[in-house]
Coordinates of C-alpha atoms in Angstrom, one line a residue:
M24 CA 4.1 77.7 159.2
Q25 CA 6.1 76.5 155.8
S26 CA 8.1 79.5 155.1
K27 CA 9.5 79.1 159.8
H28 CA 10.7 75.0 158.2
F29 CA 13.1 76.0 155.1
S30 CA 14.2 78.9 157.9
K31 CA 14.8 76.1 160.6
A32 CA 16.6 73.9 158.5
G33 CA 18.7 76.7 156.1
L34 CA 20.5 78.0 159.2
L35 CA 20.8 73.9 160.7
T36 CA 22.7 73.7 156.7
I37 CA 24.9 76.4 157.5
L38 CA 25.6 75.6 161.6
L39 CA 26.4 71.6 159.9
S40 CA 29.0 73.4 157.5
F41 CA 30.7 75.5 159.9
F42 CA 31.5 72.5 162.2
F43 CA 32.1 70.4 159.7
L44 CA 34.5 72.8 157.8
A45 CA 36.2 73.9 161.6
G46 CA 36.4 70.2 162.7
W47 CA 38.0 69.7 158.3
E48 CA 40.6 72.6 159.4
M49 CA 41.7 71.5 163.4
Y50 CA 41.7 67.8 162.0
L51 CA 44.2 69.7 158.8
R52 CA 46.3 72.0 161.4
N53 CA 46.7 68.8 164.2
L54 CA 48.5 66.9 161.5
G55 CA 51.0 69.4 161.2
W56 CA 49.9 71.3 157.9
K57 CA 50.5 74.9 156.7
V58 CA 48.6 77.2 155.0
D59 CA 49.5 76.5 151.6
Y60 CA 49.3 78.1 148.1
D61 CA 48.3 77.1 145.1
E62 CA 49.7 77.3 142.6
S63 CA 46.9 79.5 140.5
S64 CA 47.1 81.7 137.5
Q65 CA 45.0 83.9 139.5
L66 CA 49.1 84.6 142.1
W67 CA 50.8 83.9 139.1
A68 CA 49.1 87.6 137.3
D69 CA 49.5 89.2 140.7
K70 CA 53.2 88.4 140.4
R71 CA 53.3 89.8 136.9
T72 CA 51.4 92.3 138.0
K73 CA 54.2 93.4 139.9
A74 CA 57.2 93.0 137.8
V75 CA 56.3 96.7 136.3
K76 CA 54.1 98.1 138.9
L77 CA 57.5 97.7 141.1
S78 CA 60.8 99.6 139.4
A79 CA 64.2 98.1 138.8
Q80 CA 65.0 100.3 142.2
D81 CA 62.4 97.8 144.1
A82 CA 62.3 94.9 143.2
T83 CA 64.6 91.5 141.2
V84 CA 61.9 89.6 139.2
F85 CA 62.8 85.5 139.1
I86 CA 61.7 82.9 135.5
G87 CA 63.7 79.9 135.4
S88 CA 61.4 76.2 137.0
S89 CA 61.0 74.9 140.1
R90 CA 64.8 74.9 141.5
I91 CA 64.3 79.1 141.7
K92 CA 61.1 77.8 143.9
F93 CA 62.5 76.4 146.4
D94 CA 66.7 77.2 145.8
L95 CA 65.5 81.0 146.6
D96 CA 64.6 82.1 149.9
C97 CA 62.9 85.1 149.9
N98 CA 62.8 86.6 153.4
T99 CA 66.3 86.3 153.7
W100 CA 66.1 87.7 149.8
R101 CA 64.3 90.9 151.3
K102 CA 65.9 90.5 154.9
I103 CA 69.7 91.4 153.0
T104 CA 68.8 93.6 149.8
G105 CA 65.5 95.7 150.3
D106 CA 64.3 94.9 147.3
E107 CA 61.0 92.6 146.5
P108 CA 61.6 89.0 145.6
V109 CA 59.5 88.6 142.3
Q110 CA 58.7 85.1 141.8
L111 CA 57.7 84.5 138.0
A112 CA 59.6 81.1 137.8
M113 CA 56.8 78.1 136.9
V114 CA 57.6 74.6 137.6
G115 CA 58.6 71.8 135.1
S116 CA 58.1 75.3 132.5
T117 CA 60.5 75.9 130.1
P118 CA 59.6 79.8 130.9
L119 CA 61.3 80.8 127.9
P120 CA 56.7 82.5 126.7
V121 CA 57.9 84.7 130.4
L122 CA 60.9 85.6 129.5
D123 CA 59.2 86.4 126.1
D124 CA 56.1 88.2 127.3
L125 CA 58.7 90.4 129.7
A126 CA 60.7 91.1 126.5
A127 CA 57.6 92.2 125.3
D128 CA 56.0 94.3 127.5
E129 CA 57.5 97.8 126.6
D130 CA 56.1 98.6 130.1
F131 CA 59.6 96.6 132.0
K132 CA 62.8 97.7 132.7
G133 CA 63.5 95.9 135.5
K134 CA 66.1 93.7 136.7
L135 CA 66.0 89.9 135.4
V136 CA 67.3 86.4 136.6
V137 CA 66.7 83.8 134.4
D138 CA 67.1 80.5 135.8
V139 CA 68.5 77.6 133.4
T140 CA 67.6 73.9 134.0
E141 CA 68.7 72.1 131.1
G142 CA 66.2 70.0 130.9
V143 CA 63.7 71.9 130.8
F144 CA 65.6 75.5 129.2
F145 CA 67.0 73.8 125.8
N146 CA 63.3 71.0 125.5
K147 CA 60.9 72.0 122.4
S148 CA 58.8 69.8 123.8
P149 CA 54.9 70.5 123.7
Q150 CA 54.2 70.5 127.6
G151 CA 56.9 72.9 128.8
P152 CA 55.0 76.1 127.8
Q153 CA 52.0 74.9 128.3
S154 CA 51.8 76.1 132.7
P155 CA 53.3 79.8 131.4
N156 CA 51.9 80.2 128.6
T157 CA 48.1 79.6 130.4
N158 CA 49.5 81.9 132.9
I159 CA 50.0 85.1 130.5
A160 CA 47.3 84.4 128.8
Y161 CA 45.2 85.1 132.5
Y162 CA 47.0 87.9 133.1
K163 CA 46.2 89.7 129.8
N164 CA 43.1 89.3 129.9
E165 CA 41.6 88.9 134.0
T166 CA 38.8 91.6 135.2
P167 CA 38.0 94.5 137.0
S168 CA 36.0 91.1 139.1
E169 CA 38.7 89.1 138.5
K170 CA 41.3 91.1 140.0
A171 CA 39.4 91.3 142.8
S172 CA 37.3 87.8 143.5
F173 CA 41.0 86.6 143.4
Q174 CA 41.8 89.7 146.5
L175 CA 39.0 88.0 148.6
S176 CA 40.7 84.3 147.4
Y177 CA 44.2 85.5 148.4
L178 CA 42.3 86.8 151.9
L179 CA 41.2 83.4 152.6
E180 CA 43.5 81.1 151.4
S181 CA 45.2 82.7 154.4
K182 CA 43.3 82.4 157.4
F183 CA 42.6 78.6 156.3
V184 CA 44.5 75.3 156.3
F185 CA 41.7 73.8 154.1
L186 CA 41.3 76.2 151.3
D187 CA 44.4 74.1 149.3
K188 CA 42.8 73.4 146.2
D189 CA 45.5 70.9 145.4
S190 CA 45.7 69.4 148.3
Y191 CA 42.8 69.0 149.6
S192 CA 39.6 69.4 146.4
I193 CA 38.0 66.5 145.9
N194 CA 40.2 66.1 142.3
A195 CA 43.2 66.4 144.0
M196 CA 42.4 63.9 146.6
L197 CA 41.0 61.7 143.8
D198 CA 44.8 62.7 141.3
K199 CA 46.5 61.3 145.2
L200 CA 45.2 57.3 144.2
R201 CA 47.7 55.7 144.1
I202 CA 46.0 54.1 140.5
K203 CA 48.4 51.8 139.1
S204 CA 49.5 52.1 134.7
R205 CA 47.5 50.1 132.0
P206 CA 48.2 50.1 129.5
G207 CA 47.0 52.8 127.1
V208 CA 46.4 54.8 130.3
F209 CA 49.3 57.5 131.9
V210 CA 48.9 57.7 135.0
F211 CA 50.3 60.5 136.1
P212 CA 54.1 60.2 139.2
F213 CA 52.6 60.4 142.8
F214 CA 54.2 63.6 144.5
P215 CA 54.2 63.3 148.5
K216 CA 51.9 65.9 149.7
D217 CA 55.7 66.5 151.6
F218 CA 57.5 67.0 149.6
R219 CA 56.7 70.8 149.5
F220 CA 54.4 73.6 150.6
I221 CA 53.7 77.2 148.8
T222 CA 54.1 80.6 150.0
S223 CA 52.3 83.9 150.1
D224 CA 56.1 84.2 147.6
R225 CA 54.9 81.6 145.7
Q226 CA 58.0 80.4 147.5
Q227 CA 58.6 76.0 147.2
M228 CA 59.8 75.5 150.2
M229 CA 60.1 71.0 151.3
T230 CA 58.3 70.1 154.8
Q231 CA 60.1 68.9 157.3
R232 CA 59.1 65.7 157.1
F233 CA 60.2 64.8 153.9
L234 CA 63.9 66.2 155.2
T235 CA 63.2 63.6 157.6
D236 CA 61.6 60.5 155.6
T237 CA 63.6 58.9 153.4
T238 CA 60.8 57.3 152.4
L239 CA 59.7 60.1 150.8
Q240 CA 62.7 61.2 149.5
N241 CA 62.9 57.6 147.9
I242 CA 59.3 58.6 146.3
V243 CA 61.3 61.3 144.7
T244 CA 63.9 60.6 142.7
G245 CA 61.5 57.4 141.6
N246 CA 59.7 60.1 139.9
W247 CA 63.0 61.4 138.1
K248 CA 63.9 58.4 136.8
F249 CA 61.1 57.6 135.8
F250 CA 60.8 61.6 133.3
A251 CA 64.0 60.8 132.3
S252 CA 63.0 56.4 131.3
I253 CA 60.3 58.1 129.2
N254 CA 62.2 61.6 128.2
K255 CA 62.5 60.3 124.4
E256 CA 63.5 64.8 123.3
P257 CA 67.3 64.3 122.2
P258 CA 69.4 68.1 123.9
A259 CA 68.7 70.1 121.7
S260 CA 71.8 70.8 119.0
G261 CA 73.4 72.6 115.7
A262 CA 70.9 74.9 114.5
R263 CA 67.9 74.4 116.1
L264 CA 69.7 75.2 119.4
D265 CA 71.3 77.8 116.9
S266 CA 67.8 79.0 116.8
F267 CA 66.9 78.4 121.3
I268 CA 69.2 81.1 121.4
T269 CA 69.1 83.4 119.0
T270 CA 65.2 84.0 120.3
I271 CA 66.5 84.4 122.9
K272 CA 69.6 87.1 122.5
K273 CA 66.8 89.4 120.3
D274 CA 64.4 89.4 123.9
C275 CA 67.5 90.4 126.7
D276 CA 68.4 92.6 123.7
K277 CA 65.5 93.6 123.7
I278 CA 65.3 94.1 127.7
K279 CA 68.7 95.7 128.3
A280 CA 68.0 98.5 125.8
R281 CA 65.2 99.3 127.6
G282 CA 67.8 99.5 130.9
G283 CA 66.3 96.6 132.1
Q284 CA 69.1 94.1 133.3
V285 CA 69.5 90.1 132.3
L286 CA 71.4 87.2 134.2
F287 CA 71.4 83.2 134.2
V288 CA 71.6 81.4 137.1
R289 CA 72.3 77.7 136.9
T290 CA 71.5 76.4 140.6
P291 CA 72.9 73.6 142.3
S292 CA 71.9 69.8 141.6
S293 CA 73.4 67.2 143.1
G294 CA 74.0 62.9 142.4
P295 CA 72.9 61.4 139.4
F296 CA 70.7 64.0 138.1
W297 CA 73.8 65.7 137.8
M298 CA 75.7 64.2 136.4
G299 CA 73.3 62.8 134.1
E300 CA 72.8 66.7 133.0
Q301 CA 76.7 67.1 132.8
K302 CA 76.9 64.2 130.3
N303 CA 73.6 65.4 128.4
F304 CA 74.3 68.9 128.7
P305 CA 78.0 69.9 128.9
R306 CA 78.6 72.9 129.7
T307 CA 80.6 74.6 127.2
Q308 CA 78.1 73.2 124.2
Y309 CA 75.3 75.2 126.3
W310 CA 75.8 76.9 129.9
D311 CA 79.0 79.2 128.1
K312 CA 77.2 79.2 124.1
L313 CA 74.2 80.9 126.3
L314 CA 76.3 83.3 128.0
Q315 CA 78.4 83.9 124.7
E316 CA 76.0 84.7 121.6
T317 CA 73.7 86.6 124.5
N318 CA 76.1 88.7 125.9
C319 CA 74.5 87.7 129.7
P320 CA 76.3 87.5 132.9
G321 CA 75.4 83.8 134.3
I322 CA 76.6 82.6 136.6
H323 CA 76.4 78.9 136.8
F324 CA 76.9 77.2 140.9
T325 CA 79.9 75.4 139.9
D326 CA 82.7 78.5 140.2
Y327 CA 80.8 79.5 143.2
P328 CA 82.5 78.4 146.8
A329 CA 80.4 79.7 148.6
I330 CA 77.3 77.9 146.9
D331 CA 78.6 74.3 145.5
H332 CA 79.3 72.3 147.5
F333 CA 75.1 71.9 148.3
V334 CA 73.6 68.2 148.0
C335 CA 69.7 68.8 147.6
P336 CA 67.4 65.6 149.8
E337 CA 66.0 65.0 146.6
W338 CA 69.3 65.8 143.8
S339 CA 67.1 68.0 141.8
H340 CA 66.4 71.0 144.7
L341 CA 67.9 72.7 148.7
S342 CA 66.1 72.3 150.9
P343 CA 64.9 75.8 153.5
K344 CA 67.8 75.7 155.4
D345 CA 70.3 75.1 152.6
A346 CA 68.0 78.3 150.1
I347 CA 69.1 80.7 153.0
V348 CA 72.4 79.2 153.0
F349 CA 72.1 79.4 149.3
T350 CA 70.7 82.8 149.3
E351 CA 73.3 84.7 151.2
S352 CA 75.9 84.1 149.1
F353 CA 74.0 84.8 145.5
V354 CA 73.1 88.4 146.8
P355 CA 77.3 89.1 147.1
I356 CA 78.0 87.5 143.6
L357 CA 75.1 89.2 142.0
E358 CA 76.9 92.5 143.5
E359 CA 80.1 91.4 141.7
K360 CA 78.6 91.3 138.2
G361 CA 77.8 94.7 139.1
W362 CA 74.1 94.3 140.1
K363 CA 73.4 97.7 143.4
F364 CA 70.3 97.0 145.9
S365 CA 69.5 100.5 146.6
H366 CA 67.9 99.8 149.5
K367 CA 70.4 97.5 150.4
K368 CA 71.3 99.0 154.4

C-alpha cells in the first residue's frame, strides 16, 4: 500500500515537473528568445577537436577575442568557401595561450586566422589568459564520459531555450540582479541578455531588440567606458612588447614549418572605442611591428574600402547584417593574400 502511494507521488512529481518546464519553455519563446548555446569549456573543446580532426583543405581556425566571434558569419563563410569555420575565440581573452597550444600540437597543420584586439592581445594582466587556460586544460583532460555527456547535452540544448545555463540558471539570474558596488566589493557590469546569443558554431550575434534599443546599446557602451576607467595596466612597450612578439613569432614559425598558414586580422571598431585604440596602440608600434617581426600576412580593416566603413552599434562589434557583408568581403581579401579554399565553387 505504501509503495502505491510512493508511485503516485512520483508520477505526480514527474507530471508537475513536465508542465512547469513546458510552461517555462513556452514563456521564453513567447518573449522572442531563441536557442542559445552556453559559452562552455565543453563546446570549446568540441571545436578544438575539429581543429586537428579536419584537414587544412576542409577548415579554417579562428582565434581571438569577441570581435571575430561577432564579425565572422559562419554560414556565409561556409556558403562562399565550402570550408568549415572552427571558432576558438573567447570573449575578453587574449588568444595567445590558444596560439601556443596550437603551435605545440604537431597534428595541427591548418589555416589559422588570429584576430587582434590590441587591448587584450597586447596585455599581460592575469585575467586575460584565464578562460583560454581553463578551456585548454579541459580539452586536454576531457574523459570519454564527459565527451558523451556533452553530445547528449548538446542535442538537448539545440531543442530547448530554457537549457541556456548562462542566462536561465539560478546563478545566472542572481548575477543579473542590479546590486550597487560597495567599498571593497566589485560587482561585474551588467550586459543585457539582448546583447548577444551564441550559435552552435560559437558565433555571437546581437538580437534585433538590441539593434533597435539605444538604451541597451548605451548600457554596453557604458561598460566599455567603465572597463577603460579601471584599467591601470599600461600598454606593453619596449622590451616587454619585444618579448610578446618574440613568443608569437616562435609559435607562428612552428605552425608554418608544418605546412600551416597564419594570418592576423584587425577587425572593425568605431566611435570612441576606435579613437582610444588608435591613441593607445599606434599602428606602427603594434600592428605593423607584429606583421614585420612574425613575417605573417595581415588584414587591417582600414586598408580595404570593402570593410573600412562599418559603424558598430556599441563601438566594438558588428551587427549580424554587417557580419555577413564583412565575411563576404573578407574571403576575397584572404585570397589576395594567397589563401586557397579547395571546396570553393
